[in-house]
PDB file of C-alpha atoms in Angstrom:
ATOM      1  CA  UNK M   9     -61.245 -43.134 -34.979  1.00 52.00           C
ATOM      2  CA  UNK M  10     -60.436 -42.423 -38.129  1.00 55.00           C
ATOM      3  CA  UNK M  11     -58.334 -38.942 -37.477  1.00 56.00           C
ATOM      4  CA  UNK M  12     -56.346 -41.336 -35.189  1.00 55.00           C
ATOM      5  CA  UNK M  13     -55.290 -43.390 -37.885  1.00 53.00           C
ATOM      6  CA  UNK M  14     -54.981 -40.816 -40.412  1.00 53.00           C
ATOM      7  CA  UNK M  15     -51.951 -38.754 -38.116  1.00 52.00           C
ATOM      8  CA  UNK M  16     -50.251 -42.397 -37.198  1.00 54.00           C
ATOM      9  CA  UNK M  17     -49.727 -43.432 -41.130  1.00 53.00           C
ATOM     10  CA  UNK M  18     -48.839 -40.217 -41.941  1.00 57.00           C
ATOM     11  CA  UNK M  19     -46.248 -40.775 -38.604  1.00 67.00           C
ATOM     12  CA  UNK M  20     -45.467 -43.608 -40.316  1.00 81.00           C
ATOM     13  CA  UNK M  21     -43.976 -42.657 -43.693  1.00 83.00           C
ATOM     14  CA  UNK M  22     -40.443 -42.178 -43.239  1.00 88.00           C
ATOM     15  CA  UNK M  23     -39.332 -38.441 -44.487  1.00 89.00           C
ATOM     16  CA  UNK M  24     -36.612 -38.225 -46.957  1.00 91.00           C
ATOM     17  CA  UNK M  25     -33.251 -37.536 -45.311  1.00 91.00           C
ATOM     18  CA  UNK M  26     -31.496 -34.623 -45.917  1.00 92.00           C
ATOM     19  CA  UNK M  27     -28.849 -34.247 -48.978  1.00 93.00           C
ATOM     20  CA  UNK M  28     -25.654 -33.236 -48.059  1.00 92.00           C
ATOM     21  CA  UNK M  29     -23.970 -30.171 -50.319  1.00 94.00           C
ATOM     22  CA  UNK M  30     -20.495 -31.065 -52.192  1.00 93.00           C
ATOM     23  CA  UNK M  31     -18.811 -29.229 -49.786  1.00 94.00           C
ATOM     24  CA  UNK M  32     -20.330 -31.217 -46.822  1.00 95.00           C
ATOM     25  CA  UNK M  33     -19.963 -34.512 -48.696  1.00 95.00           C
ATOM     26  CA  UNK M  34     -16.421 -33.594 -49.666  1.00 93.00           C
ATOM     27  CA  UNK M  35     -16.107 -32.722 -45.766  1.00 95.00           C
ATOM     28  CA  UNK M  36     -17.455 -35.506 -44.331  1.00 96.00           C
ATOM     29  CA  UNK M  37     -15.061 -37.780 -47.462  1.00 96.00           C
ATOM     30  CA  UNK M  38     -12.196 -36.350 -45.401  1.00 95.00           C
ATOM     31  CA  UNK M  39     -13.038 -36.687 -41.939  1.00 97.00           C
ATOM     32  CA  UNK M  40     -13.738 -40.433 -41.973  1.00 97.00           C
ATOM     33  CA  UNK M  41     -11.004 -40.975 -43.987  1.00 96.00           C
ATOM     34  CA  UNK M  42      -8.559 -39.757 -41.694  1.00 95.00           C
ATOM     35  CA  UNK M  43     -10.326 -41.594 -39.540  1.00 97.00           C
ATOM     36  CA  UNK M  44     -10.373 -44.823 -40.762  1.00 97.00           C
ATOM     37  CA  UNK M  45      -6.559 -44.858 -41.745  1.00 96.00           C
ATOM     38  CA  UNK M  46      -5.903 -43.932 -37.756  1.00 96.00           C
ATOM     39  CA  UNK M  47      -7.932 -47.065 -37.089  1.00 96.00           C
ATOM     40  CA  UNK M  48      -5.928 -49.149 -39.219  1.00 95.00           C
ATOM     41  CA  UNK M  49      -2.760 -47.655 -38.116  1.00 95.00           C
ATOM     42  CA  UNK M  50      -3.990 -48.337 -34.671  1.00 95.00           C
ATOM     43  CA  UNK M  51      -4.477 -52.420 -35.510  1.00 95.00           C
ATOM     44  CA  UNK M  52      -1.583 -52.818 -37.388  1.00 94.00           C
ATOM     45  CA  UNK M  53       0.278 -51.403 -34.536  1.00 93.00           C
ATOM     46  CA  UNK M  54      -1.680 -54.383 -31.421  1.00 94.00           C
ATOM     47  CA  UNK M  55      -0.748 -57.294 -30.604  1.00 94.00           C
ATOM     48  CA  UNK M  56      -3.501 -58.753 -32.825  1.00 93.00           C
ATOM     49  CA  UNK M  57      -2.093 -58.226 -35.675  1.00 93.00           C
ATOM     50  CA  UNK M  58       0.410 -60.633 -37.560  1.00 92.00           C
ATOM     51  CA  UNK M  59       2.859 -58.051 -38.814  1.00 87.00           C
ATOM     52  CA  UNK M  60       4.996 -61.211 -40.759  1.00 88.00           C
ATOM     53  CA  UNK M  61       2.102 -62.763 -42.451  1.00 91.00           C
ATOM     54  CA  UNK M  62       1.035 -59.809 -44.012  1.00 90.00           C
ATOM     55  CA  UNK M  63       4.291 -58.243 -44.554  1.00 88.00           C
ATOM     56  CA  UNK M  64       5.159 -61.564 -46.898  1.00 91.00           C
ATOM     57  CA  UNK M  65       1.708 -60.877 -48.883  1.00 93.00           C
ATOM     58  CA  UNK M  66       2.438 -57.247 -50.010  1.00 92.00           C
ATOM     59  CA  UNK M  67       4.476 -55.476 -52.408  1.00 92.00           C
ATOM     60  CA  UNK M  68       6.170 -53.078 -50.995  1.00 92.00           C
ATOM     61  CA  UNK M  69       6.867 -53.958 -47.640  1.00 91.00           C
ATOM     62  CA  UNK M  70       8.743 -50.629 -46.576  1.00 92.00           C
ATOM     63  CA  UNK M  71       5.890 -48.546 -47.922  1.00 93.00           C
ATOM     64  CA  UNK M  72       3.500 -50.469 -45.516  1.00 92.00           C
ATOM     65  CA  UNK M  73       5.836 -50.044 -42.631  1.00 91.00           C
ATOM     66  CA  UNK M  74       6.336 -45.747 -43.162  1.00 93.00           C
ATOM     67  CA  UNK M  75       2.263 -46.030 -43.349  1.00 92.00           C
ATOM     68  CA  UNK M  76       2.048 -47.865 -40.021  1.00 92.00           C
ATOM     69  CA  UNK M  77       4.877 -45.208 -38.662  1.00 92.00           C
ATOM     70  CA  UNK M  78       2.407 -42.570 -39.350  1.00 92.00           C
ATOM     71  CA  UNK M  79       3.422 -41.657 -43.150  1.00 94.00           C
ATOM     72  CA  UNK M  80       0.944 -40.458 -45.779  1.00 93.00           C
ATOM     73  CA  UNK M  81      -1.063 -43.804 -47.481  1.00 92.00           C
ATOM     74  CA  UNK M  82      -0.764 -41.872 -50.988  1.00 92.00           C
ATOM     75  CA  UNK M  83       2.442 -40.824 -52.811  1.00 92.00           C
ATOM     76  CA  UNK M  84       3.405 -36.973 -54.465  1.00 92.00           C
ATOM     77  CA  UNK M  85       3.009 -39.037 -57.584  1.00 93.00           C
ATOM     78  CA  UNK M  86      -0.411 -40.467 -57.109  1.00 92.00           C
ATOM     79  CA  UNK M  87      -1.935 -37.239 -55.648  1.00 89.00           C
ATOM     80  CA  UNK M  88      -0.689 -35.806 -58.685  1.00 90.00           C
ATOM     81  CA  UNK M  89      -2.308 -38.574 -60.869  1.00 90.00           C
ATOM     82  CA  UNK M  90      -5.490 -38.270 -58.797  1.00 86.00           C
ATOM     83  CA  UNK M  91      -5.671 -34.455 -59.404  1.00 87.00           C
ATOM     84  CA  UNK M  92      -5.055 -35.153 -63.211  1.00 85.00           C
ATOM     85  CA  UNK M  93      -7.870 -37.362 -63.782  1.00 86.00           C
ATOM     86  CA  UNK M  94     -10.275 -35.890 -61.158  1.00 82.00           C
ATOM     87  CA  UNK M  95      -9.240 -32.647 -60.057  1.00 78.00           C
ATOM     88  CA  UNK M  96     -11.104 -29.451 -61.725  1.00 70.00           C
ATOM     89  CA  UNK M  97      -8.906 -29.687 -64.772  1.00 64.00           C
ATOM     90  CA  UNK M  98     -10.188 -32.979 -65.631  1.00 62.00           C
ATOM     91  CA  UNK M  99     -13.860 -32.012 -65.458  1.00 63.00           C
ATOM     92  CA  UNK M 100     -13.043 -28.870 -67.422  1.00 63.00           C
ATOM     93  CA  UNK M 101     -11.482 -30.885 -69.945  1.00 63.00           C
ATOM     94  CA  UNK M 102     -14.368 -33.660 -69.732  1.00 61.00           C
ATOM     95  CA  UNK M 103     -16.675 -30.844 -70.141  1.00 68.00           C
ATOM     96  CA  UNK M 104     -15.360 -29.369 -73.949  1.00 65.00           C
ATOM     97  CA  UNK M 105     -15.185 -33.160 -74.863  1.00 67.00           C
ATOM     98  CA  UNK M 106     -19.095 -33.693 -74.479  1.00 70.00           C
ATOM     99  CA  UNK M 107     -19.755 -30.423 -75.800  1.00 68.00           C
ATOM    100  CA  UNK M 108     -17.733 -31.249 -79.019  1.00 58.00           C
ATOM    101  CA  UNK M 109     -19.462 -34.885 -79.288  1.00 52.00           C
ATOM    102  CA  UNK M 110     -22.542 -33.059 -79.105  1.00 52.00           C
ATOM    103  CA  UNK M 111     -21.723 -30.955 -81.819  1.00 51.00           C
ATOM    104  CA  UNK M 112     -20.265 -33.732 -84.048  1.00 51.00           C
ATOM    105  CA  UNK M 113     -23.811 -35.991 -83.261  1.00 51.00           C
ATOM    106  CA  UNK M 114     -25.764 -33.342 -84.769  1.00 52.00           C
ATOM    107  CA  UNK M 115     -23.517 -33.360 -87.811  1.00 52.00           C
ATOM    108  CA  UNK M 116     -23.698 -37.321 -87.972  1.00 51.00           C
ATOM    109  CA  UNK M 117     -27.615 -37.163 -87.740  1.00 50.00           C
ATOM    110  CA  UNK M 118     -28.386 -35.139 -90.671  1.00 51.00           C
ATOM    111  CA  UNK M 119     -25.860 -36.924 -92.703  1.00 48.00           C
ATOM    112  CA  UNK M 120     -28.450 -40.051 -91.909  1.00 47.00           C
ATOM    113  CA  UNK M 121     -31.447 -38.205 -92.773  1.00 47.00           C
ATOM    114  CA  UNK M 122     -29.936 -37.027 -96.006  1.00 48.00           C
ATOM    115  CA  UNK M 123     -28.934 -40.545 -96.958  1.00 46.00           C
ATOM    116  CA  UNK M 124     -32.261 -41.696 -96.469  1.00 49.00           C
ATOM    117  CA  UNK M 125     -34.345 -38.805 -97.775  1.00 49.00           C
ATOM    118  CA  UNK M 126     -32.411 -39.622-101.256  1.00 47.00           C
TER     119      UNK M 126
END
């Protein structure tokens, strides 16, 4: 009885899932994306939806209607924003910032150990 039991925990315990690669993740970021902004486009555009009341709640009205039309949801501007602070340039640049910090903490520490060795 006991093997039994032994196999059906074991059956029991869930197995991690699998980790998706950057690429996969980055992928997967887009495809749902797209996705998602077709569903909206596609409810904004029934019956359902009440075009004036939200309309009178937003900022830039025209903006919201060239999305609905089938225009982009993100500017040239804020793609280029985006790509500043996230892009590869920004993680370069984020990358010889921590490595100077690092530098300058190892400088700061054994000014403290000198102040208190004397």
């Amino acid at each position: 009885g006991r093997r039994v039991q032994s196999s059906k925990s074991s059956k029991l315990t869930p197995t991690p899932p699998r980790l998706l690669t950057e690429e996969e993740y980055r992928l997967q970021g887009e495809v749902e994306t797209r996705r998602a902004l077709a569903e909206l486009r596609s409810f904004c555009q029934s019956p359902e939806f009440s075009a004036w009341s939200t309309v009178s709640r937003i900022q830039s009205p025209k903006r919201f209607a060239d999305f609905v039309g089938g225009a982009s949801h993100v500017t040239p501007n804020e793609v280029s924003v985006h790509e500043r602070e996230f892009g590869l340039e920004s993680l370069f640049i984020d990358e010889q910032l921590f490595e100077e910090d690092d530098d300058d903490d190892d400088d700061d520490e054994d000014s403290v150990t000198d102040s208190f060795a004397g």
